[in-house]
CSV table of C-alpha atoms and ligand atoms in Angstrom, one decimal:
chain,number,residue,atom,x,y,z
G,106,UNK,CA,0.0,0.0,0.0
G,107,UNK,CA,1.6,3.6,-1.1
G,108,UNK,CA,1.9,5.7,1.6
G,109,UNK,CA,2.4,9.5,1.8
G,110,UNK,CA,3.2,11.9,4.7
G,111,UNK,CA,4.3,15.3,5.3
G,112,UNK,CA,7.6,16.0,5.8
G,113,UNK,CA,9.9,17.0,9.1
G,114,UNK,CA,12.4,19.7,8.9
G,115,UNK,CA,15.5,18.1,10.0
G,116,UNK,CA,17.9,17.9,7.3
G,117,UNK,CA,19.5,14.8,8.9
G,118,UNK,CA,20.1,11.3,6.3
G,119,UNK,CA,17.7,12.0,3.5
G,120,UNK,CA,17.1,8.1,3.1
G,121,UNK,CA,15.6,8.4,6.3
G,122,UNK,CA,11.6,8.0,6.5
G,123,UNK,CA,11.1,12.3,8.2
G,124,UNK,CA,8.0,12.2,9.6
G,125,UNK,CA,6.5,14.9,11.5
G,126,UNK,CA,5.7,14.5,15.3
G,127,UNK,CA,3.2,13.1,15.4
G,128,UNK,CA,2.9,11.8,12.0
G,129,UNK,CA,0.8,13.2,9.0
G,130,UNK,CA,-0.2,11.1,5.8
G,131,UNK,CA,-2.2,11.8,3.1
G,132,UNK,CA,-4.1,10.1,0.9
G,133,UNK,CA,-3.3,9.9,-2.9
G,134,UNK,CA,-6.9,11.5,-3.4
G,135,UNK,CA,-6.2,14.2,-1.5
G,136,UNK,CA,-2.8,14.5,-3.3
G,137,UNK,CA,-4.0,14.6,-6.1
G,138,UNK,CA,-6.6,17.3,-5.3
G,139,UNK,CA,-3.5,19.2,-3.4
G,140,UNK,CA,-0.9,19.4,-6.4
G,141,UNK,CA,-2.0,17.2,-9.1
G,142,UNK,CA,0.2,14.1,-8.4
G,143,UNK,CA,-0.9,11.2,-10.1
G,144,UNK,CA,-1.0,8.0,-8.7
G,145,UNK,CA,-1.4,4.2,-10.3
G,146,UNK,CA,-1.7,0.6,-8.5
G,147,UNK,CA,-0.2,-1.7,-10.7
G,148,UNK,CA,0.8,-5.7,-10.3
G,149,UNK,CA,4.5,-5.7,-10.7
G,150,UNK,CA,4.3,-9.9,-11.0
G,151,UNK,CA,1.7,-9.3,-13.7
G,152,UNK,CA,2.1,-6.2,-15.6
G,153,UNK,CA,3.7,-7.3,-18.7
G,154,UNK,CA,0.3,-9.9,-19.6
G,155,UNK,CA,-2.6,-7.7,-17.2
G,156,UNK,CA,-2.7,-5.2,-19.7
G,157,UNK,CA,-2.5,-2.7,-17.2
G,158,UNK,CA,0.1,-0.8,-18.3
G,159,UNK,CA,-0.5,-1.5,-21.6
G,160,UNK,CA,-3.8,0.7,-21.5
G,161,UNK,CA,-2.2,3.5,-19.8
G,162,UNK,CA,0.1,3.8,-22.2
G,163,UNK,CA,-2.2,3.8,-24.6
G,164,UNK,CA,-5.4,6.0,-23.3
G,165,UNK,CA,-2.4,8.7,-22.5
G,166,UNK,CA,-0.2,8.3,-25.1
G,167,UNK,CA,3.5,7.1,-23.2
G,168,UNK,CA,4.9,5.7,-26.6
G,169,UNK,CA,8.7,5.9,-25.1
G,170,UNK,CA,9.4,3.3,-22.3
G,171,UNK,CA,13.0,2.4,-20.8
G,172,UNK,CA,14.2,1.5,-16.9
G,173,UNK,CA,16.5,2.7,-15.0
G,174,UNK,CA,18.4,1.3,-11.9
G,175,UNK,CA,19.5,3.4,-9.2
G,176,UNK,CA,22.4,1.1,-7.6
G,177,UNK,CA,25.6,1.8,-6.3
G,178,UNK,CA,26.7,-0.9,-9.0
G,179,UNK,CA,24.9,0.0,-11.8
G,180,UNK,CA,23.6,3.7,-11.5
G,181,UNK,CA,26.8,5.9,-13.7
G,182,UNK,CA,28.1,8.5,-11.3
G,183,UNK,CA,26.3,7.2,-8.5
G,184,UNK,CA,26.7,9.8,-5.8
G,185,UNK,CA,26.8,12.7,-8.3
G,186,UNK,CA,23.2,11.3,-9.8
G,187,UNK,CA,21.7,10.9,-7.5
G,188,UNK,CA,22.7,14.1,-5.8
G,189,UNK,CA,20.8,15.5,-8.6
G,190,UNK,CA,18.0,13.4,-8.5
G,191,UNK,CA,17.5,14.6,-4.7
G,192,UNK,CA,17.8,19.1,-5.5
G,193,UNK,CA,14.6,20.6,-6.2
G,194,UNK,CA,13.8,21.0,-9.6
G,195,UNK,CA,10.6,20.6,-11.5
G,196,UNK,CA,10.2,19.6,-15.6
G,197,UNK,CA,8.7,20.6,-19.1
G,198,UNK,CA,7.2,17.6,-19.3
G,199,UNK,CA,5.2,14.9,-16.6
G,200,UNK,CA,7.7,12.6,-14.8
G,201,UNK,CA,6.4,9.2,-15.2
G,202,UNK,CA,7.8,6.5,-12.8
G,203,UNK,CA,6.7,2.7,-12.5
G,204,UNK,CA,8.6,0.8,-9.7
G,205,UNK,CA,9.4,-2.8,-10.5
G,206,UNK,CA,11.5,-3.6,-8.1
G,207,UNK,CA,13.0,-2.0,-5.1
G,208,UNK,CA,11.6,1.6,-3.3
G,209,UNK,CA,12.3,4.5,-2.7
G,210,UNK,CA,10.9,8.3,-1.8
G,211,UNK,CA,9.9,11.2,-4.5
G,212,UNK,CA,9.3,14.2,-2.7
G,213,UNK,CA,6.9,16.8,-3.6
G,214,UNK,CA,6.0,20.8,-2.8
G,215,UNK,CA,2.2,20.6,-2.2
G,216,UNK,CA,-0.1,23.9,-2.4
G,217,UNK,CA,1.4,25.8,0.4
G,218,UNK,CA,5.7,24.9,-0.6
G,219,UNK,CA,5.4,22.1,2.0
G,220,UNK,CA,7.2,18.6,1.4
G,221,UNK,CA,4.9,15.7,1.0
G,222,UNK,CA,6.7,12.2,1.0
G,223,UNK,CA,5.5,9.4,-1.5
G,224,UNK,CA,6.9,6.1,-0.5
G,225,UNK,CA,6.9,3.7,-3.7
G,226,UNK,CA,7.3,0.4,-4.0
G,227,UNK,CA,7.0,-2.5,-6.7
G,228,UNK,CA,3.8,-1.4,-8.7
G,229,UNK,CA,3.2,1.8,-7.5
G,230,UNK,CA,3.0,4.2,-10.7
G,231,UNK,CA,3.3,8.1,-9.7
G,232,UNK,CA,2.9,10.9,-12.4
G,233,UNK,CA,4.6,14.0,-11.3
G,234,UNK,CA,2.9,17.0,-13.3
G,235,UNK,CA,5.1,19.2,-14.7
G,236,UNK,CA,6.0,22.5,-13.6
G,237,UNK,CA,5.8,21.0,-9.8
G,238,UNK,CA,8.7,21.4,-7.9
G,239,UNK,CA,9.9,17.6,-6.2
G,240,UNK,CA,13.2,15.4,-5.8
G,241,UNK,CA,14.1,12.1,-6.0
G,242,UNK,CA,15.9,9.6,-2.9
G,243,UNK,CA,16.8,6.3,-2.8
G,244,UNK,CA,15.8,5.1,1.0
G,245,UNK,CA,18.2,3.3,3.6
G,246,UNK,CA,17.6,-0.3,0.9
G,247,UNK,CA,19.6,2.1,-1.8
G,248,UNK,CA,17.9,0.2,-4.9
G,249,UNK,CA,15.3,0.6,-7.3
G,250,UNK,CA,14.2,-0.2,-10.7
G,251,UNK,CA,11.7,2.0,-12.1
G,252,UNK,CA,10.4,2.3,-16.2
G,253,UNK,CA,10.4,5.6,-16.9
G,254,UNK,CA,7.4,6.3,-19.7
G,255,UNK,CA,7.1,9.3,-21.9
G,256,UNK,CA,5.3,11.1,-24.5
G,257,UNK,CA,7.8,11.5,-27.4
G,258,UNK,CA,11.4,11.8,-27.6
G,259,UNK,CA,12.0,12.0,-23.6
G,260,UNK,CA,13.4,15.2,-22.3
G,261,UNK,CA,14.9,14.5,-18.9
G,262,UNK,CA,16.2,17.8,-18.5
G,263,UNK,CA,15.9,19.1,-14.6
G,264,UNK,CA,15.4,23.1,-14.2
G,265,UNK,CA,16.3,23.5,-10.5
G,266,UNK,CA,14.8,26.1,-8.0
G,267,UNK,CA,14.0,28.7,-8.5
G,268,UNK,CA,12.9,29.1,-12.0
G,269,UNK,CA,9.4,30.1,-11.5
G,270,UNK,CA,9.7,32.4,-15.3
G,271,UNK,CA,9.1,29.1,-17.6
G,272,UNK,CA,5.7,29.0,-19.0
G,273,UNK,CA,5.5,25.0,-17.4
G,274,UNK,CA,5.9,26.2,-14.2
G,275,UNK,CA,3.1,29.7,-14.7
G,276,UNK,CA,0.6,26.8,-16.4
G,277,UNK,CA,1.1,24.7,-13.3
G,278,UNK,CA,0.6,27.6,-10.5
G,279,UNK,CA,-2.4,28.4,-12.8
G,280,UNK,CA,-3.6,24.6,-12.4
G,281,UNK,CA,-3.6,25.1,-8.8
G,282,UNK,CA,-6.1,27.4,-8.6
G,283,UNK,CA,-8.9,26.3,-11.0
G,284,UNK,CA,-8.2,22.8,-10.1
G,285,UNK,CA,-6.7,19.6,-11.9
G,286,UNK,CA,-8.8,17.6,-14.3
G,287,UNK,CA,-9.6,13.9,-13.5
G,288,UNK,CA,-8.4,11.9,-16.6
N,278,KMT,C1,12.8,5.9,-9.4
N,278,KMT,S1,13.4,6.7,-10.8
N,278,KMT,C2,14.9,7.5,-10.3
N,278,KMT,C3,14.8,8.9,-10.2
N,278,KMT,C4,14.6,9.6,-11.5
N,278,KMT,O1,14.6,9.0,-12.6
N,278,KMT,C5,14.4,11.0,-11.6
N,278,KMT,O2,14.3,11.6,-10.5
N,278,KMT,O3,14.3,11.5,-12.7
N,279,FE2,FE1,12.5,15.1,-11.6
């Protein structure tokens, strides 16, 4: 079960869990309500023959599929990459994520610039609009596979904080006030 909570202050071990005391979740409903963030239940035993995915992919149009593995043996420049992953940035385009193996924490900036922290595992599918500011960290298991999906040529250029001027980022603050659209 995907969990999500609101995030401490303490700037201790970033693979740590940082709950506030006490602790707050939050439910991917009200997530998504909050800042748009997507999220999908998948089977990773079954995914490849459910047709799950499959119609995702389809209905939204992710024609570009790959995986990537965030391991000290097999993520290039480990440290360095995934220093990156974990600064605030946002993107031009969604950041689709599907966890087959492994977990780890993408953090987001919900309405009012606070951190919510989604906890994925195996089959846990998150859609990260773009223009919303987040990060990426492995947790204290430092490994995951995830497919990353796209529409297009994938752009996995990250703009970091602040670079509220890009029209992404102006379409998104828009989105927050009249609301996301259910797809
Ligand atoms: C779980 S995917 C690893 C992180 C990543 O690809 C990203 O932040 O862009
Ligand atoms: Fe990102």
């Amino acid at each position: 079960m995907v969990r999500a909570w609101y995030m401490d202050s303490e700037s201790n071990d970033q693979r740590l869990e940082h709950h506030r005391n006490p602790p707050e979740f939050i439910t991917m409903d009200k997530l998504f309500e909050n800042c748009g963030v997507e999220y999908f239940s998948l089977n990773a035993e079954t995914y490849k023959t459910d047709g799950i995915l499959d119609e995702i992919k389809r209905k939204r149009n992710y024609n570009y599929e790959d995986e990537i593995v965030c391991s000290k043996e097999r993520l290039p420049n480990y440290e360095k990459t995934l220093k990156t992953f974990f600064t605030e940035h946002l993107h031009s385009d969604e950041e689709i994520r599907f966890v087959v193996d492994g977990s780890g924490y993408f953090d987001v900036r919900d309405r009012n610039d606070q951190w919510i922290r989604i906890e994925v595992v195996a089959g846990d599918m998150i859609v990260i609009p773009k223009g919303i500011y987040h990060r990426f960290t492995l947790d204290t298991k430092n490994y995951i596979i995830a497919k990353r999906l796209f529409c297009g040529n994938p752009v996995w250029t990250a703009f970091n904080r602040p670079t509220d001027d890009m029209e992404c980022r102006k379409s998104y603050l828009e989105k927050l006030k009249t609301g996301f659209a259910t797809s």
